[in-house]
Structures are given as C-alpha cells and as structure tokens.
Amino acid sequence: MGLFNAMTNYAHKSELRESKDEIVCGLIVAGLSHEGWRPFRITADADKQTMGFKIPGDDVLSAVYLMVDRRSGSGSISQTMGSRTVIGFTAEMRNKVTDPDDLAIMWKTDFANLFRMPVAGEVRINHQLNTVNARTYHLVNLDDYVKGATVDTSALLPWIVQQVNSLKEQLRPLKK
Amino acid sequence: MIEPTQPVHWVDAGGQQQGPAPLSTVVDQVKAGQLPRSTHVWWQGAENWTAIDRLGLDLGQPVAATASAALMSGMSDQELDDAFIDLVGRSWEMYKETEFATSIDEAMLGGVITALVDCGFVLIDMETASLWAGAAGSHRLRFEEPADHSRVNVSLQHLTPDPAVAKMIGHRASAVIGYGQRVPEFSKVGNAIKQEMQSSFIASPEPGTVTFDADISSGYVYAQIDLLLEIERYVDDHLDVDHDLLRRHVASVIYTMKTFIQARFGGQ
C-alpha cells in the first residue's frame, strides 16, 4: 500500500510540474477576461497552447493571439533548466478592402521575412490578404511566475498587455 | 411651351450648327443617345441658344455612351461608393457570423476556465480535438484544487458549428463534466477501473449517464456525467460570457459527482 501511495505521489508531482504552462494559460485567460478581453480561440496540444482574444471597441485590432510553447521538455530537464517557454504574441488587424497594389507591397515584405532569422523580441509584420499580423515572441522562465500551483500574475498580465499595445502601434499606420 | 413641330437649329457633337428640323426629331436623337442631353437648340424668335434638357421635355432615361456608363447610369459617384462600401460591409458581417459560429464554443471554454480559476482551481491540462480521433471540435480541460488535490474535468464538443444549423436550433454542445479525487488504496482504484470497463461499452451515452474513470498512475478516480448544453445561455452575441451562471451550473454538477465518488470511495 505504501509503495502504491509513493508511486502515485510521485506521478502527481510530476503531473503538476508538467502543467506549469497550462497553469499559466489558465491565469492568462481568467486575468485577461477580467480586463474585458473575450477569449474566442483556445487550442492546445502536448506542449503548445494558443489563446485568441477579441478586444471589444479596439480601434485597430480585430484579434490578439497568445501562444505558450514550452521548450525545456519534461522531468529532470525541467528541474535543472527551469521551465523555458516561448510566449508568442500575434496582433491581428483587418482592413475591409485590400487593393492589388497593397498586395504587391505585402508579398514583397513577406518574402523578405522568409530569409530573416527570427530573433526574440523582434516584431514581424505579415500579411494575408485583408489581414495584417504583427508578431513577436519572448523566451521566459515560467518558474519566475509559477510557484507550485500558485501564479503571480501581477507582473505577467501587465507585461502581456504592454506587448500587445506595442504590436498594435506597429499596425496602426497600416489601418485603412 | 415650345411645340414638337417647331423647326429648330442645334449644335452637333462636332460643334457644327445643324437644322432646321422639327424639335421632335432632335428629341428622338437625344432619346436614342445620338445627341447629348445638353445639346443646345435655337428657333426663330428665341433670344438665346438653350440646352434641350432645360426645356422641360421628356427626353427618356439617359442613354450612356458606353456599356460601363450604361451600367452606372442613374447613380452618382457618391451613390456608387456608398453601395460598394455597403456590400463589403455586409460581406464582413456574414464572414463574422461564420467566425462567431466557430468561436462561441471556445468562448464558453474560456468562460469555464475563468469561472473555475476565479474560484481557486488551477488549470493543469488542456487538449483540443485533433489529438483524439473522431471528436473534431472537442476540447478537454482538467483543473485541480491546490488544497485537497481534487480535480474537475470538463470536455466540450460543439454540435452545431454550422451557422445555418445554429440559426435553426441554436448553438448546442455535448459536455462531459467530472469530479475526481485521489484514492489511496490500490484495490479501490482497481474496482473503479472495472466499472469504467463496463461504462466504456456505452458508445453514445445519453444525457444523464454517470460513468466512472480511473487513472492508475496518479491514483485518481473520476465520476462524470454527459450533458447537452445550450451555449447561448452562457455566451452572448458579443462573446461576453456569463461567468456566474457557468459557475453555478458547473458547481451543481460537481456537487453531485462528488457525492457519487465519496459514496463509493470515501471522502478525503
């Protein structure tokens, strides 16, 4: 009986350790919902979660997407390296009409982006017909925010809002 | 009032004076689009040349010089612009209706997360449909209460993502909501697994079916129930979620599932 309990305790702790990214995602969804953002897209696979939000009344953005992609693997690797995670931000803007001249310029920019190495913190503008996306990503250590099952969102949520606002200003001149 | 038989002179497109001919002849040419509606005419006794469209005559509908002009006849540039903007705007509205129809279930999912996290649960697992075969459009969430490690599972599948169907019967979802707790005795977990084997033979559970599940690696047993939910009760047209109603409904299910678990495996 004791061995069974020890095994299940170990498995439980391991599960919680592996759940740091989900724990953070839960707090992000709840925290941003209280900011008035409306979650409308939630997808997840083994290591990557994407959350999409609408921001009612925003004059530029049609949607915002946050991607949490855990990179440091599991078990002993996580314990030694910490929970290295990429948080990606995509701010999406839609123009109602795009003319062919706009598309030619957009494809030129997007083509040039193909050959650029992604750098953390760098902002990239990508176009998809009427939709223009500004993206950036940052490498963070989730252990800075998650202690056991407790998450300190006092710094995390304002930082997320700040990142989105920064992307929004990149898109504003392209808004028609 | 000038009579149709009145002989008049007119100026043709090349600026040359023509006539005399009865006014009705010139009017016919204007109606046929052979002369512009601004053609100037003069007749014996008139003080000046006058544009024919100022004489109050029936010149018929304007006839355009080209097919494009004919297409746009009767509309000012502003009216053409307004009609175009209106069409594009309506297209976006319809596009957004489709987008809304495929988003409303995930808005509800966000509402479930917010409602439970606000109560102190932590989200520990999240999966979407493509990972499990035959359940496209499904989402599965697992929460844990930090104090006693009990768990809440919520699975949601949008049954009416098509806007036309949703308009007919509303947005509906099938949901499985479960409560789990750790059971410290191997034999009890084994017993739960046996019951889960029995329930796994139910291919399409009806609403209200309570089943048991067990995770032997972490020692959890779960009681869960199948329900059908009307998503629009919780999420409005602007994706605003009624978190309190969601909390109340999830709470009522968890309360009952907890009773099932504790009756069989004891409390924590």
PDB file of C-alpha atoms in Angstrom, chain B:
ATOM      1  CA  MET B   1     -44.031  75.932 -74.227  1.00  0.00           C
ATOM      2  CA  ILE B   2     -42.280  75.027 -77.455  1.00  0.00           C
ATOM      3  CA  GLU B   3     -44.220  72.744 -79.794  1.00  0.00           C
ATOM      4  CA  PRO B   4     -42.682  69.436 -81.043  1.00  0.00           C
ATOM      5  CA  THR B   5     -43.247  70.596 -84.633  1.00  0.00           C
ATOM      6  CA  GLN B   6     -41.339  73.848 -84.101  1.00  0.00           C
ATOM      7  CA  PRO B   7     -38.361  73.944 -86.511  1.00  0.00           C
ATOM      8  CA  VAL B   8     -35.121  74.301 -84.543  1.00  0.00           C
ATOM      9  CA  HIS B   9     -31.413  74.506 -85.170  1.00  0.00           C
ATOM     10  CA  TRP B  10     -28.973  72.573 -82.959  1.00  0.00           C
ATOM     11  CA  VAL B  11     -25.260  72.158 -82.400  1.00  0.00           C
ATOM     12  CA  ASP B  12     -23.878  68.699 -83.070  1.00  0.00           C
ATOM     13  CA  ALA B  13     -21.029  66.893 -81.248  1.00  0.00           C
ATOM     14  CA  GLY B  14     -18.518  68.467 -83.638  1.00  0.00           C
ATOM     15  CA  GLY B  15     -19.695  71.986 -82.779  1.00  0.00           C
ATOM     16  CA  GLN B  16     -21.414  72.460 -86.142  1.00  0.00           C
ATOM     17  CA  GLN B  17     -24.815  74.088 -86.437  1.00  0.00           C
ATOM     18  CA  GLN B  18     -27.462  71.798 -87.927  1.00  0.00           C
ATOM     19  CA  GLY B  19     -31.135  72.224 -88.965  1.00  0.00           C
ATOM     20  CA  PRO B  20     -33.647  73.371 -89.216  1.00  0.00           C
ATOM     21  CA  ALA B  21     -35.696  70.297 -88.345  1.00  0.00           C
ATOM     22  CA  PRO B  22     -38.724  69.765 -86.112  1.00  0.00           C
ATOM     23  CA  LEU B  23     -37.897  69.762 -82.411  1.00  0.00           C
ATOM     24  CA  SER B  24     -39.279  66.191 -82.149  1.00  0.00           C
ATOM     25  CA  THR B  25     -36.513  64.988 -84.481  1.00  0.00           C
ATOM     26  CA  VAL B  26     -33.820  66.379 -82.185  1.00  0.00           C
ATOM     27  CA  VAL B  27     -35.606  64.944 -79.126  1.00  0.00           C
ATOM     28  CA  ASP B  28     -35.696  61.500 -80.771  1.00  0.00           C
ATOM     29  CA  GLN B  29     -31.935  61.663 -81.395  1.00  0.00           C
ATOM     30  CA  VAL B  30     -31.343  62.617 -77.752  1.00  0.00           C
ATOM     31  CA  LYS B  31     -33.554  59.726 -76.600  1.00  0.00           C
ATOM     32  CA  ALA B  32     -31.545  57.352 -78.804  1.00  0.00           C
ATOM     33  CA  GLY B  33     -28.291  58.584 -77.325  1.00  0.00           C
ATOM     34  CA  GLN B  34     -27.155  60.020 -80.668  1.00  0.00           C
ATOM     35  CA  LEU B  35     -27.055  63.523 -79.223  1.00  0.00           C
ATOM     36  CA  PRO B  36     -26.158  64.524 -75.657  1.00  0.00           C
ATOM     37  CA  ARG B  37     -28.869  65.763 -73.331  1.00  0.00           C
ATOM     38  CA  SER B  38     -27.035  69.071 -73.182  1.00  0.00           C
ATOM     39  CA  THR B  39     -27.473  69.702 -76.918  1.00  0.00           C
ATOM     40  CA  HIS B  40     -28.155  73.388 -77.492  1.00  0.00           C
ATOM     41  CA  VAL B  41     -31.095  74.391 -79.706  1.00  0.00           C
ATOM     42  CA  TRP B  42     -32.370  77.683 -81.154  1.00  0.00           C
ATOM     43  CA  TRP B  43     -35.569  78.503 -83.004  1.00  0.00           C
ATOM     44  CA  GLN B  44     -36.929  81.559 -84.723  1.00  0.00           C
ATOM     45  CA  GLY B  45     -37.892  84.112 -82.058  1.00  0.00           C
ATOM     46  CA  ALA B  46     -35.744  82.620 -79.264  1.00  0.00           C
ATOM     47  CA  GLU B  47     -33.403  85.072 -77.526  1.00  0.00           C
ATOM     48  CA  ASN B  48     -30.534  82.593 -76.954  1.00  0.00           C
ATOM     49  CA  TRP B  49     -29.377  79.040 -77.551  1.00  0.00           C
ATOM     50  CA  THR B  50     -30.835  76.784 -74.842  1.00  0.00           C
ATOM     51  CA  ALA B  51     -29.807  73.322 -73.641  1.00  0.00           C
ATOM     52  CA  ILE B  52     -32.559  70.933 -74.702  1.00  0.00           C
ATOM     53  CA  ASP B  53     -32.747  69.342 -71.230  1.00  0.00           C
ATOM     54  CA  ARG B  54     -33.831  72.722 -69.836  1.00  0.00           C
ATOM     55  CA  LEU B  55     -36.944  72.879 -71.954  1.00  0.00           C
ATOM     56  CA  GLY B  56     -38.939  70.546 -69.714  1.00  0.00           C
ATOM     57  CA  LEU B  57     -39.319  67.918 -72.416  1.00  0.00           C
ATOM     58  CA  ASP B  58     -39.498  64.153 -71.942  1.00  0.00           C
ATOM     59  CA  LEU B  59     -36.036  63.029 -73.015  1.00  0.00           C
ATOM     60  CA  GLY B  60     -36.451  59.470 -71.684  1.00  0.00           C
ATOM     61  CA  GLN B  61     -33.873  57.744 -69.465  1.00  0.00           C
ATOM     62  CA  PRO B  62     -30.326  58.925 -70.065  1.00  0.00           C
ATOM     63  CA  VAL B  63     -28.560  56.681 -72.579  1.00  0.00           C
ATOM     64  CA  ALA B  64     -24.894  56.122 -71.840  1.00  0.00           C
ATOM     65  CA  ALA B  65     -22.215  56.338 -74.464  1.00  0.00           C
ATOM     66  CA  THR B  66     -20.525  53.117 -73.285  1.00  0.00           C
ATOM     67  CA  ALA B  67     -21.611  49.882 -71.641  1.00  0.00           C
ATOM     68  CA  SER B  68     -19.797  50.869 -68.427  1.00  0.00           C
ATOM     69  CA  ALA B  69     -21.542  54.202 -68.411  1.00  0.00           C
ATOM     70  CA  ALA B  70     -24.846  52.418 -69.009  1.00  0.00           C
ATOM     71  CA  LEU B  71     -24.084  50.098 -66.092  1.00  0.00           C
ATOM     72  CA  MET B  72     -23.520  53.045 -63.782  1.00  0.00           C
ATOM     73  CA  SER B  73     -26.306  55.222 -65.213  1.00  0.00           C
ATOM     74  CA  GLY B  74     -28.610  56.884 -62.763  1.00  0.00           C
ATOM     75  CA  MET B  75     -26.077  56.711 -59.917  1.00  0.00           C
ATOM     76  CA  SER B  76     -23.773  59.451 -58.729  1.00  0.00           C
ATOM     77  CA  ASP B  77     -20.171  58.671 -57.780  1.00  0.00           C
ATOM     78  CA  GLN B  78     -21.152  59.011 -54.133  1.00  0.00           C
ATOM     79  CA  GLU B  79     -24.032  56.535 -54.562  1.00  0.00           C
ATOM     80  CA  LEU B  80     -21.695  54.058 -56.288  1.00  0.00           C
ATOM     81  CA  ASP B  81     -19.152  54.413 -53.455  1.00  0.00           C
ATOM     82  CA  ASP B  82     -21.849  54.010 -50.807  1.00  0.00           C
ATOM     83  CA  ALA B  83     -23.280  50.886 -52.473  1.00  0.00           C
ATOM     84  CA  PHE B  84     -19.800  49.342 -52.716  1.00  0.00           C
ATOM     85  CA  ILE B  85     -18.981  50.078 -49.069  1.00  0.00           C
ATOM     86  CA  ASP B  86     -22.351  48.671 -48.056  1.00  0.00           C
ATOM     87  CA  LEU B  87     -21.703  45.423 -49.969  1.00  0.00           C
ATOM     88  CA  VAL B  88     -18.233  44.990 -48.480  1.00  0.00           C
ATOM     89  CA  GLY B  89     -19.549  45.798 -45.020  1.00  0.00           C
ATOM     90  CA  ARG B  90     -22.341  43.248 -45.327  1.00  0.00           C
ATOM     91  CA  SER B  91     -19.832  40.658 -46.589  1.00  0.00           C
ATOM     92  CA  TRP B  92     -17.745  41.202 -43.472  1.00  0.00           C
ATOM     93  CA  GLU B  93     -20.854  40.861 -41.310  1.00  0.00           C
ATOM     94  CA  MET B  94     -21.608  37.481 -42.904  1.00  0.00           C
ATOM     95  CA  TYR B  95     -17.954  36.432 -42.572  1.00  0.00           C
ATOM     96  CA  LYS B  96     -18.084  37.348 -38.899  1.00  0.00           C
ATOM     97  CA  GLU B  97     -21.292  35.335 -38.453  1.00  0.00           C
ATOM     98  CA  THR B  98     -19.382  32.261 -39.618  1.00  0.00           C
ATOM     99  CA  GLU B  99     -16.402  33.160 -37.456  1.00  0.00           C
ATOM    100  CA  PHE B 100     -18.727  33.628 -34.480  1.00  0.00           C
ATOM    101  CA  ALA B 101     -20.350  30.243 -35.097  1.00  0.00           C
ATOM    102  CA  THR B 102     -16.967  28.549 -34.890  1.00  0.00           C
ATOM    103  CA  SER B 103     -15.826  30.612 -31.892  1.00  0.00           C
ATOM    104  CA  ILE B 104     -18.726  30.528 -29.487  1.00  0.00           C
ATOM    105  CA  ASP B 105     -17.803  27.136 -28.007  1.00  0.00           C
ATOM    106  CA  GLU B 106     -14.262  28.313 -27.336  1.00  0.00           C
ATOM    107  CA  ALA B 107     -15.639  31.492 -25.770  1.00  0.00           C
ATOM    108  CA  MET B 108     -17.594  29.222 -23.437  1.00  0.00           C
ATOM    109  CA  LEU B 109     -14.435  27.251 -22.772  1.00  0.00           C
ATOM    110  CA  GLY B 110     -12.686  30.496 -21.808  1.00  0.00           C
ATOM    111  CA  GLY B 111     -15.655  31.194 -19.537  1.00  0.00           C
ATOM    112  CA  VAL B 112     -15.290  27.815 -17.830  1.00  0.00           C
ATOM    113  CA  ILE B 113     -11.573  28.479 -17.290  1.00  0.00           C
ATOM    114  CA  THR B 114     -12.267  31.945 -15.879  1.00  0.00           C
ATOM    115  CA  ALA B 115     -15.091  30.747 -13.626  1.00  0.00           C
ATOM    116  CA  LEU B 116     -13.024  27.908 -12.121  1.00  0.00           C
ATOM    117  CA  VAL B 117      -9.746  29.810 -11.876  1.00  0.00           C
ATOM    118  CA  ASP B 118     -11.596  32.638 -10.115  1.00  0.00           C
ATOM    119  CA  CYS B 119     -12.728  30.081  -7.535  1.00  0.00           C
ATOM    120  CA  GLY B 120      -9.139  28.975  -6.897  1.00  0.00           C
ATOM    121  CA  PHE B 121      -8.802  25.947  -9.180  1.00  0.00           C
ATOM    122  CA  VAL B 122      -5.714  25.762 -11.382  1.00  0.00           C
ATOM    123  CA  LEU B 123      -5.849  24.595 -14.974  1.00  0.00           C
ATOM    124  CA  ILE B 124      -3.479  21.636 -15.267  1.00  0.00           C
ATOM    125  CA  ASP B 125      -4.353  20.126 -18.622  1.00  0.00           C
ATOM    126  CA  MET B 126      -5.806  21.317 -21.890  1.00  0.00           C
ATOM    127  CA  GLU B 127      -6.286  19.347 -25.104  1.00  0.00           C
ATOM    128  CA  THR B 128      -8.039  20.066 -28.355  1.00  0.00           C
ATOM    129  CA  ALA B 129      -9.843  17.875 -30.779  1.00  0.00           C
ATOM    130  CA  SER B 130      -7.310  16.998 -33.403  1.00  0.00           C
ATOM    131  CA  LEU B 131      -5.406  14.917 -30.886  1.00  0.00           C
ATOM    132  CA  TRP B 132      -8.201  12.463 -30.339  1.00  0.00           C
ATOM    133  CA  ALA B 133      -9.779  10.824 -33.305  1.00  0.00           C
ATOM    134  CA  GLY B 134     -13.454  11.155 -34.072  1.00  0.00           C
ATOM    135  CA  ALA B 135     -14.039  14.147 -31.836  1.00  0.00           C
ATOM    136  CA  ALA B 136     -13.425  17.093 -34.106  1.00  0.00           C
ATOM    137  CA  GLY B 137     -14.277  20.366 -32.440  1.00  0.00           C
ATOM    138  CA  SER B 138     -13.781  18.930 -28.963  1.00  0.00           C
ATOM    139  CA  HIS B 139     -11.870  20.420 -26.090  1.00  0.00           C
ATOM    140  CA  ARG B 140     -10.881  18.862 -22.814  1.00  0.00           C
ATOM    141  CA  LEU B 141      -9.873  20.763 -19.681  1.00  0.00           C
ATOM    142  CA  ARG B 142      -8.647  19.453 -16.345  1.00  0.00           C
ATOM    143  CA  PHE B 143      -8.438  21.531 -13.185  1.00  0.00           C
ATOM    144  CA  GLU B 144      -7.035  20.809  -9.740  1.00  0.00           C
ATOM    145  CA  GLU B 145      -7.861  22.320  -6.406  1.00  0.00           C
ATOM    146  CA  PRO B 146      -4.497  23.070  -4.755  1.00  0.00           C
ATOM    147  CA  ALA B 147      -5.755  22.473  -1.192  1.00  0.00           C
ATOM    148  CA  ASP B 148      -7.029  18.895  -1.471  1.00  0.00           C
ATOM    149  CA  HIS B 149      -5.853  17.947  -4.986  1.00  0.00           C
ATOM    150  CA  SER B 150      -9.380  17.080  -6.093  1.00  0.00           C
ATOM    151  CA  ARG B 151      -9.953  17.572  -9.803  1.00  0.00           C
ATOM    152  CA  VAL B 152     -12.588  18.792 -12.190  1.00  0.00           C
ATOM    153  CA  ASN B 153     -12.711  17.658 -15.816  1.00  0.00           C
ATOM    154  CA  VAL B 154     -14.693  19.448 -18.493  1.00  0.00           C
ATOM    155  CA  SER B 155     -14.999  18.187 -22.075  1.00  0.00           C
ATOM    156  CA  LEU B 156     -16.952  20.185 -24.598  1.00  0.00           C
ATOM    157  CA  GLN B 157     -17.885  19.429 -28.179  1.00  0.00           C
ATOM    158  CA  HIS B 158     -19.697  21.977 -30.320  1.00  0.00           C
ATOM    159  CA  LEU B 159     -22.523  20.139 -32.085  1.00  0.00           C
ATOM    160  CA  THR B 160     -23.759  22.989 -34.317  1.00  0.00           C
ATOM    161  CA  PRO B 161     -20.773  24.927 -35.700  1.00  0.00           C
ATOM    162  CA  ASP B 162     -22.586  25.466 -38.995  1.00  0.00           C
ATOM    163  CA  PRO B 163     -24.238  28.941 -38.919  1.00  0.00           C
ATOM    164  CA  ALA B 164     -27.356  27.732 -40.772  1.00  0.00           C
ATOM    165  CA  VAL B 165     -27.945  24.866 -38.363  1.00  0.00           C
ATOM    166  CA  ALA B 166     -27.182  27.103 -35.402  1.00  0.00           C
ATOM    167  CA  LYS B 167     -29.790  29.588 -36.641  1.00  0.00           C
ATOM    168  CA  MET B 168     -32.387  26.827 -36.672  1.00  0.00           C
ATOM    169  CA  ILE B 169     -31.741  25.114 -33.349  1.00  0.00           C
ATOM    170  CA  GLY B 170     -29.171  27.323 -31.611  1.00  0.00           C
ATOM    171  CA  HIS B 171     -25.614  26.573 -30.612  1.00  0.00           C
ATOM    172  CA  ARG B 172     -25.510  23.280 -28.782  1.00  0.00           C
ATOM    173  CA  ALA B 173     -22.695  21.376 -27.183  1.00  0.00           C
ATOM    174  CA  SER B 174     -22.256  17.989 -25.659  1.00  0.00           C
ATOM    175  CA  ALA B 175     -20.360  18.187 -22.417  1.00  0.00           C
ATOM    176  CA  VAL B 176     -18.825  15.730 -20.034  1.00  0.00           C
ATOM    177  CA  ILE B 177     -18.225  17.181 -16.588  1.00  0.00           C
ATOM    178  CA  GLY B 178     -16.449  15.126 -13.974  1.00  0.00           C
ATOM    179  CA  TYR B 179     -15.081  15.250 -10.468  1.00  0.00           C
ATOM    180  CA  GLY B 180     -12.047  13.257  -9.387  1.00  0.00           C
ATOM    181  CA  GLN B 181     -10.152  12.593  -6.224  1.00  0.00           C
ATOM    182  CA  ARG B 182      -7.166  10.543  -5.218  1.00  0.00           C
ATOM    183  CA  VAL B 183      -7.962   7.163  -3.686  1.00  0.00           C
ATOM    184  CA  PRO B 184      -5.166   5.869  -1.507  1.00  0.00           C
ATOM    185  CA  GLU B 185      -5.984   2.171  -1.863  1.00  0.00           C
ATOM    186  CA  PHE B 186      -4.996   0.196  -4.923  1.00  0.00           C
ATOM    187  CA  SER B 187      -7.936  -2.213  -4.625  1.00  0.00           C
ATOM    188  CA  LYS B 188     -10.419   0.663  -4.740  1.00  0.00           C
ATOM    189  CA  VAL B 189      -8.794   2.092  -7.861  1.00  0.00           C
ATOM    190  CA  GLY B 190      -8.938  -1.370  -9.408  1.00  0.00           C
ATOM    191  CA  ASN B 191     -12.627  -1.529  -8.571  1.00  0.00           C
ATOM    192  CA  ALA B 192     -13.163   1.816 -10.297  1.00  0.00           C
ATOM    193  CA  ILE B 193     -11.363   0.586 -13.383  1.00  0.00           C
ATOM    194  CA  LYS B 194     -13.678  -2.424 -13.568  1.00  0.00           C
ATOM    195  CA  GLN B 195     -16.649  -0.083 -13.538  1.00  0.00           C
ATOM    196  CA  GLU B 196     -15.020   2.072 -16.190  1.00  0.00           C
ATOM    197  CA  MET B 197     -14.609  -1.011 -18.396  1.00  0.00           C
ATOM    198  CA  GLN B 198     -18.329  -1.556 -18.116  1.00  0.00           C
ATOM    199  CA  SER B 199     -19.172   2.044 -18.998  1.00  0.00           C
ATOM    200  CA  SER B 200     -16.752   2.076 -21.922  1.00  0.00           C
ATOM    201  CA  PHE B 201     -19.133  -0.213 -23.787  1.00  0.00           C
ATOM    202  CA  ILE B 202     -21.600   2.683 -23.989  1.00  0.00           C
ATOM    203  CA  ALA B 203     -20.862   4.028 -27.473  1.00  0.00           C
ATOM    204  CA  SER B 204     -23.145   7.078 -27.400  1.00  0.00           C
ATOM    205  CA  PRO B 205     -24.052   7.997 -23.869  1.00  0.00           C
ATOM    206  CA  GLU B 206     -27.411   9.617 -23.308  1.00  0.00           C
ATOM    207  CA  PRO B 207     -27.632  12.752 -21.187  1.00  0.00           C
ATOM    208  CA  GLY B 208     -27.528  11.965 -17.520  1.00  0.00           C
ATOM    209  CA  THR B 209     -25.291   8.917 -17.855  1.00  0.00           C
ATOM    210  CA  VAL B 210     -22.857   8.805 -14.929  1.00  0.00           C
ATOM    211  CA  THR B 211     -19.682   6.838 -15.592  1.00  0.00           C
ATOM    212  CA  PHE B 212     -16.518   6.148 -13.643  1.00  0.00           C
ATOM    213  CA  ASP B 213     -12.986   6.531 -14.839  1.00  0.00           C
ATOM    214  CA  ALA B 214      -9.656   5.868 -13.159  1.00  0.00           C
ATOM    215  CA  ASP B 215      -6.060   6.924 -13.675  1.00  0.00           C
ATOM    216  CA  ILE B 216      -3.972   4.259 -12.017  1.00  0.00           C
ATOM    217  CA  SER B 217      -0.653   6.122 -12.446  1.00  0.00           C
ATOM    218  CA  SER B 218      -1.697   9.068 -10.292  1.00  0.00           C
ATOM    219  CA  GLY B 219      -4.316   7.167  -8.253  1.00  0.00           C
ATOM    220  CA  TYR B 220      -7.348   9.215  -9.246  1.00  0.00           C
ATOM    221  CA  VAL B 221     -10.912   8.050  -9.723  1.00  0.00           C
ATOM    222  CA  TYR B 222     -13.440  10.214 -11.519  1.00  0.00           C
ATOM    223  CA  ALA B 223     -17.225  10.298 -11.725  1.00  0.00           C
ATOM    224  CA  GLN B 224     -18.515  12.104 -14.788  1.00  0.00           C
ATOM    225  CA  ILE B 225     -21.791  12.839 -16.493  1.00  0.00           C
ATOM    226  CA  ASP B 226     -22.843  13.504 -20.075  1.00  0.00           C
ATOM    227  CA  LEU B 227     -24.938  16.605 -20.701  1.00  0.00           C
ATOM    228  CA  LEU B 228     -26.248  18.658 -23.603  1.00  0.00           C
ATOM    229  CA  LEU B 229     -25.813  22.403 -23.171  1.00  0.00           C
ATOM    230  CA  GLU B 230     -27.169  25.479 -24.950  1.00  0.00           C
ATOM    231  CA  ILE B 231     -24.060  27.601 -25.405  1.00  0.00           C
ATOM    232  CA  GLU B 232     -26.044  30.805 -25.969  1.00  0.00           C
ATOM    233  CA  ARG B 233     -27.297  30.627 -22.392  1.00  0.00           C
ATOM    234  CA  TYR B 234     -23.764  31.434 -21.333  1.00  0.00           C
ATOM    235  CA  VAL B 235     -22.267  33.402 -24.250  1.00  0.00           C
ATOM    236  CA  ASP B 236     -23.978  36.382 -25.885  1.00  0.00           C
ATOM    237  CA  ASP B 237     -23.679  37.717 -29.455  1.00  0.00           C
ATOM    238  CA  HIS B 238     -20.598  39.730 -28.482  1.00  0.00           C
ATOM    239  CA  LEU B 239     -18.821  36.734 -26.945  1.00  0.00           C
ATOM    240  CA  ASP B 240     -19.460  38.119 -23.486  1.00  0.00           C
ATOM    241  CA  VAL B 241     -19.716  35.218 -21.034  1.00  0.00           C
ATOM    242  CA  ASP B 242     -21.985  34.916 -18.009  1.00  0.00           C
ATOM    243  CA  HIS B 243     -19.317  33.515 -15.696  1.00  0.00           C
ATOM    244  CA  ASP B 244     -21.617  33.348 -12.686  1.00  0.00           C
ATOM    245  CA  LEU B 245     -24.214  31.197 -14.447  1.00  0.00           C
ATOM    246  CA  LEU B 246     -21.446  28.913 -15.709  1.00  0.00           C
ATOM    247  CA  ARG B 247     -20.039  28.643 -12.194  1.00  0.00           C
ATOM    248  CA  ARG B 248     -23.456  27.794 -10.751  1.00  0.00           C
ATOM    249  CA  HIS B 249     -24.114  25.091 -13.327  1.00  0.00           C
ATOM    250  CA  VAL B 250     -20.634  23.538 -13.044  1.00  0.00           C
ATOM    251  CA  ALA B 251     -20.965  23.696  -9.245  1.00  0.00           C
ATOM    252  CA  SER B 252     -24.250  21.770  -9.304  1.00  0.00           C
ATOM    253  CA  VAL B 253     -22.705  19.001 -11.404  1.00  0.00           C
ATOM    254  CA  ILE B 254     -19.510  18.810  -9.344  1.00  0.00           C
ATOM    255  CA  TYR B 255     -21.534  18.639  -6.132  1.00  0.00           C
ATOM    256  CA  THR B 256     -23.443  15.612  -7.437  1.00  0.00           C
ATOM    257  CA  MET B 257     -20.379  13.851  -8.903  1.00  0.00           C
ATOM    258  CA  LYS B 258     -18.508  14.383  -5.663  1.00  0.00           C
ATOM    259  CA  THR B 259     -21.374  12.665  -3.852  1.00  0.00           C
ATOM    260  CA  PHE B 260     -21.100   9.669  -6.220  1.00  0.00           C
ATOM    261  CA  ILE B 261     -17.344   9.401  -5.627  1.00  0.00           C
ATOM    262  CA  GLN B 262     -17.473   9.808  -1.881  1.00  0.00           C
ATOM    263  CA  ALA B 263     -20.322   7.328  -1.521  1.00  0.00           C
ATOM    264  CA  ARG B 264     -18.162   4.671  -3.200  1.00  0.00           C
ATOM    265  CA  PHE B 265     -14.617   5.529  -2.219  1.00  0.00           C
ATOM    266  CA  GLY B 266     -14.987   7.668   0.908  1.00  0.00           C
ATOM    267  CA  GLY B 267     -14.154  11.334   1.471  1.00  0.00           C
ATOM    268  CA  GLN B 268     -10.714  12.886   1.533  1.00  0.00           C
TER     269      GLN B 268
END
